[in-house]
mmCIF file of C-alpha atoms in Angstrom:
data_model
loop_
_atom_site.group_PDB
_atom_site.id
_atom_site.type_symbol
_atom_site.label_atom_id
_atom_site.label_comp_id
_atom_site.label_asym_id
_atom_site.label_seq_id
_atom_site.Cartn_x
_atom_site.Cartn_y
_atom_site.Cartn_z
ATOM 1 C CA UNK P 1 7.733 -21.863 16.695
ATOM 2 C CA UNK P 2 9.976 -18.896 17.502
ATOM 3 C CA UNK P 3 12.599 -20.380 15.381
ATOM 4 C CA UNK P 4 10.578 -20.216 11.950
ATOM 5 C CA UNK P 5 9.198 -16.885 12.709
ATOM 6 C CA UNK P 6 12.907 -15.569 12.480
ATOM 7 C CA UNK P 7 13.511 -17.180 9.314
ATOM 8 C CA UNK P 8 10.643 -15.835 7.327
ATOM 9 C CA UNK P 9 9.919 -12.729 5.812
ATOM 10 C CA UNK P 10 7.951 -10.733 8.199
ATOM 11 C CA UNK P 11 4.810 -10.098 5.874
ATOM 12 C CA UNK P 12 4.603 -13.972 5.187
ATOM 13 C CA UNK P 13 4.810 -14.692 9.000
ATOM 14 C CA UNK P 14 2.280 -12.066 9.798
ATOM 15 C CA UNK P 15 -0.005 -13.821 7.132
ATOM 16 C CA UNK P 16 0.303 -17.328 8.698
ATOM 17 C CA UNK P 17 1.083 -16.601 12.267
ATOM 18 C CA UNK P 18 -2.600 -16.936 13.586
ATOM 19 C CA UNK P 19 -2.912 -20.439 12.251
ATOM 20 C CA UNK P 20 0.677 -21.421 12.948
ATOM 21 C CA UNK P 21 0.622 -20.276 16.630
ATOM 22 C CA UNK P 22 -2.504 -22.190 16.986
ATOM 23 C CA UNK P 23 -0.764 -25.099 15.939
ATOM 24 C CA UNK P 24 -3.030 -25.533 12.868
ATOM 25 C CA UNK P 25 -0.011 -26.424 10.492
ATOM 26 C CA UNK P 26 -2.259 -27.569 7.584
ATOM 27 C CA UNK P 27 -3.722 -24.178 7.441
ATOM 28 C CA UNK P 28 -0.622 -22.345 7.909
ATOM 29 C CA UNK P 29 0.758 -24.118 4.981
ATOM 30 C CA UNK P 30 -2.446 -23.085 2.895
ATOM 31 C CA UNK P 31 -2.013 -19.647 4.181
ATOM 32 C CA UNK P 32 1.569 -19.415 2.717
ATOM 33 C CA UNK P 33 0.350 -20.621 -0.713
ATOM 34 C CA UNK P 34 -2.305 -18.148 -0.513
ATOM 35 C CA UNK P 35 0.197 -15.369 0.172
ATOM 36 C CA UNK P 36 2.456 -16.258 -2.663
ATOM 37 C CA UNK P 37 -0.452 -16.618 -5.036
ATOM 38 C CA UNK P 38 -1.755 -13.023 -3.972
ATOM 39 C CA UNK P 39 1.871 -11.764 -4.574
ATOM 40 C CA UNK P 40 1.919 -13.483 -7.967
ATOM 41 C CA UNK P 41 -1.413 -11.951 -8.782
ATOM 42 C CA UNK P 42 -0.264 -8.566 -7.592
ATOM 43 C CA UNK P 43 3.042 -8.623 -9.509
ATOM 44 C CA UNK P 44 1.525 -9.947 -12.799
ATOM 45 C CA UNK P 45 -1.727 -8.186 -12.884
ATOM 46 C CA UNK P 46 -3.510 -11.486 -13.251
ATOM 47 C CA UNK P 47 -6.748 -12.587 -11.545
ATOM 48 C CA UNK P 48 -6.683 -16.385 -12.141
ATOM 49 C CA UNK P 49 -5.498 -19.002 -9.652
ATOM 50 C CA UNK P 50 -3.585 -22.304 -9.564
ATOM 51 C CA UNK P 51 -1.795 -23.755 -12.363
ATOM 52 C CA UNK P 52 -3.454 -21.165 -14.804
ATOM 53 C CA UNK P 53 -2.062 -18.392 -12.697
ATOM 54 C CA UNK P 54 1.462 -19.947 -12.617
ATOM 55 C CA UNK P 55 1.520 -20.738 -16.259
ATOM 56 C CA UNK P 56 0.370 -17.260 -17.434
ATOM 57 C CA UNK P 57 2.460 -15.342 -14.933
ATOM 58 C CA UNK P 58 5.887 -17.341 -15.482
ATOM 59 C CA UNK P 59 5.462 -19.431 -18.651
ATOM 60 C CA UNK P 60 5.637 -18.633 -22.406
ATOM 61 C CA UNK P 61 7.951 -16.726 -24.411
ATOM 62 C CA UNK P 62 7.190 -13.426 -22.645
ATOM 63 C CA UNK P 63 6.085 -14.284 -19.181
ATOM 64 C CA UNK P 64 4.607 -11.469 -17.066
ATOM 65 C CA UNK P 65 6.995 -12.224 -14.162
ATOM 66 C CA UNK P 66 10.546 -12.796 -15.308
ATOM 67 C CA UNK P 67 13.037 -13.921 -12.830
ATOM 68 C CA UNK P 68 16.044 -12.937 -14.982
ATOM 69 C CA UNK P 69 16.900 -11.716 -18.533
ATOM 70 C CA UNK P 70 15.857 -14.954 -20.063
ATOM 71 C CA UNK P 71 18.856 -14.728 -22.449
ATOM 72 C CA UNK P 72 20.859 -17.813 -21.633
ATOM 73 C CA UNK P 73 19.983 -21.416 -21.326
ATOM 74 C CA UNK P 74 20.567 -21.310 -17.696
ATOM 75 C CA UNK P 75 18.316 -18.203 -17.315
ATOM 76 C CA UNK P 76 15.622 -19.846 -19.168
ATOM 77 C CA UNK P 77 16.030 -23.186 -17.249
ATOM 78 C CA UNK P 78 15.640 -21.229 -13.870
ATOM 79 C CA UNK P 79 12.398 -19.494 -15.021
ATOM 80 C CA UNK P 80 10.857 -22.805 -16.336
ATOM 81 C CA UNK P 81 12.169 -24.682 -13.018
ATOM 82 C CA UNK P 82 10.390 -21.931 -10.803
ATOM 83 C CA UNK P 83 7.317 -22.288 -12.794
ATOM 84 C CA UNK P 84 7.180 -26.109 -12.399
ATOM 85 C CA UNK P 85 8.079 -25.865 -8.790
ATOM 86 C CA UNK P 86 5.073 -23.529 -8.283
ATOM 87 C CA UNK P 87 2.807 -25.663 -10.227
ATOM 88 C CA UNK P 88 3.887 -28.642 -8.043
ATOM 89 C CA UNK P 89 3.287 -26.673 -4.860
ATOM 90 C CA UNK P 90 -0.387 -26.207 -5.861
ATOM 91 C CA UNK P 91 -0.720 -29.942 -6.954
ATOM 92 C CA UNK P 92 1.200 -31.585 -3.985
ATOM 93 C CA UNK P 93 0.577 -29.169 -1.257
ATOM 94 C CA UNK P 94 -2.387 -26.796 -1.860
ATOM 95 C CA UNK P 95 -4.795 -29.287 -3.437
ATOM 96 C CA UNK P 96 -4.613 -31.991 -0.999
ATOM 97 C CA UNK P 97 -5.309 -29.695 1.784
ATOM 98 C CA UNK P 98 -7.984 -27.902 0.276
ATOM 99 C CA UNK P 99 -9.980 -31.041 -0.782
ATOM 100 C CA UNK P 100 -9.421 -33.493 1.914
ATOM 101 C CA UNK P 101 -8.819 -33.552 5.869
ATOM 102 C CA UNK P 102 -4.938 -33.166 5.990
ATOM 103 C CA UNK P 103 -2.980 -32.943 9.204
ATOM 104 C CA UNK P 104 0.596 -31.730 8.996
ATOM 105 C CA UNK P 105 3.262 -32.072 11.681
ATOM 106 C CA UNK P 106 5.005 -28.960 12.631
ATOM 107 C CA UNK P 107 8.372 -30.061 11.047
ATOM 108 C CA UNK P 108 6.586 -30.734 7.727
ATOM 109 C CA UNK P 109 4.684 -27.419 7.717
ATOM 110 C CA UNK P 110 8.150 -25.697 8.424
ATOM 111 C CA UNK P 111 9.801 -27.285 5.548
ATOM 112 C CA UNK P 112 6.979 -26.296 3.119
ATOM 113 C CA UNK P 113 6.746 -22.812 4.489
ATOM 114 C CA UNK P 114 10.429 -22.297 4.410
ATOM 115 C CA UNK P 115 10.637 -23.389 0.923
ATOM 116 C CA UNK P 116 7.742 -20.971 -0.115
ATOM 117 C CA UNK P 117 9.588 -18.273 1.721
ATOM 118 C CA UNK P 118 12.567 -18.836 -0.588
ATOM 119 C CA UNK P 119 10.236 -18.724 -3.746
ATOM 120 C CA UNK P 120 8.893 -15.529 -2.314
ATOM 121 C CA UNK P 121 12.435 -13.918 -2.265
ATOM 122 C CA UNK P 122 12.900 -14.907 -5.766
ATOM 123 C CA UNK P 123 9.730 -13.537 -6.945
ATOM 124 C CA UNK P 124 10.339 -10.391 -5.093
ATOM 125 C CA UNK P 125 13.702 -9.802 -7.060
ATOM 126 C CA UNK P 126 11.811 -10.381 -10.227
ATOM 127 C CA UNK P 127 10.642 -7.852 -12.822
ATOM 128 C CA UNK P 128 7.947 -7.485 -15.369
ATOM 129 C CA UNK P 129 10.463 -6.508 -18.149
ATOM 130 C CA UNK P 130 14.336 -6.374 -18.085
#
């Protein structure tokens, strides 16, 4: 438990710690996804949720959140890849835990939360316009 705390951005840890320290790992996964959704809404000015939020924030020719200058094929691939990854997080991780009883083991929750922490860092570096 102390291990993951030291690996996460402090604000993410503060958001999930109550459920995580209570060993409610599925809820801590949901908390981490809620946190990144809130960050995306704050950064984009959008009020939607789920795949609509992700598509509007990261997709299209002129996304509200740009991870880079979107000039080269590689930069465009990174943008599209993060968009698709975030869509996958909502579909594969948030939705099952929101709609059915789901019990995560600590190691599975750690992996998901650490990946969300990585995406959080990418989004923190992003800009609305380059």
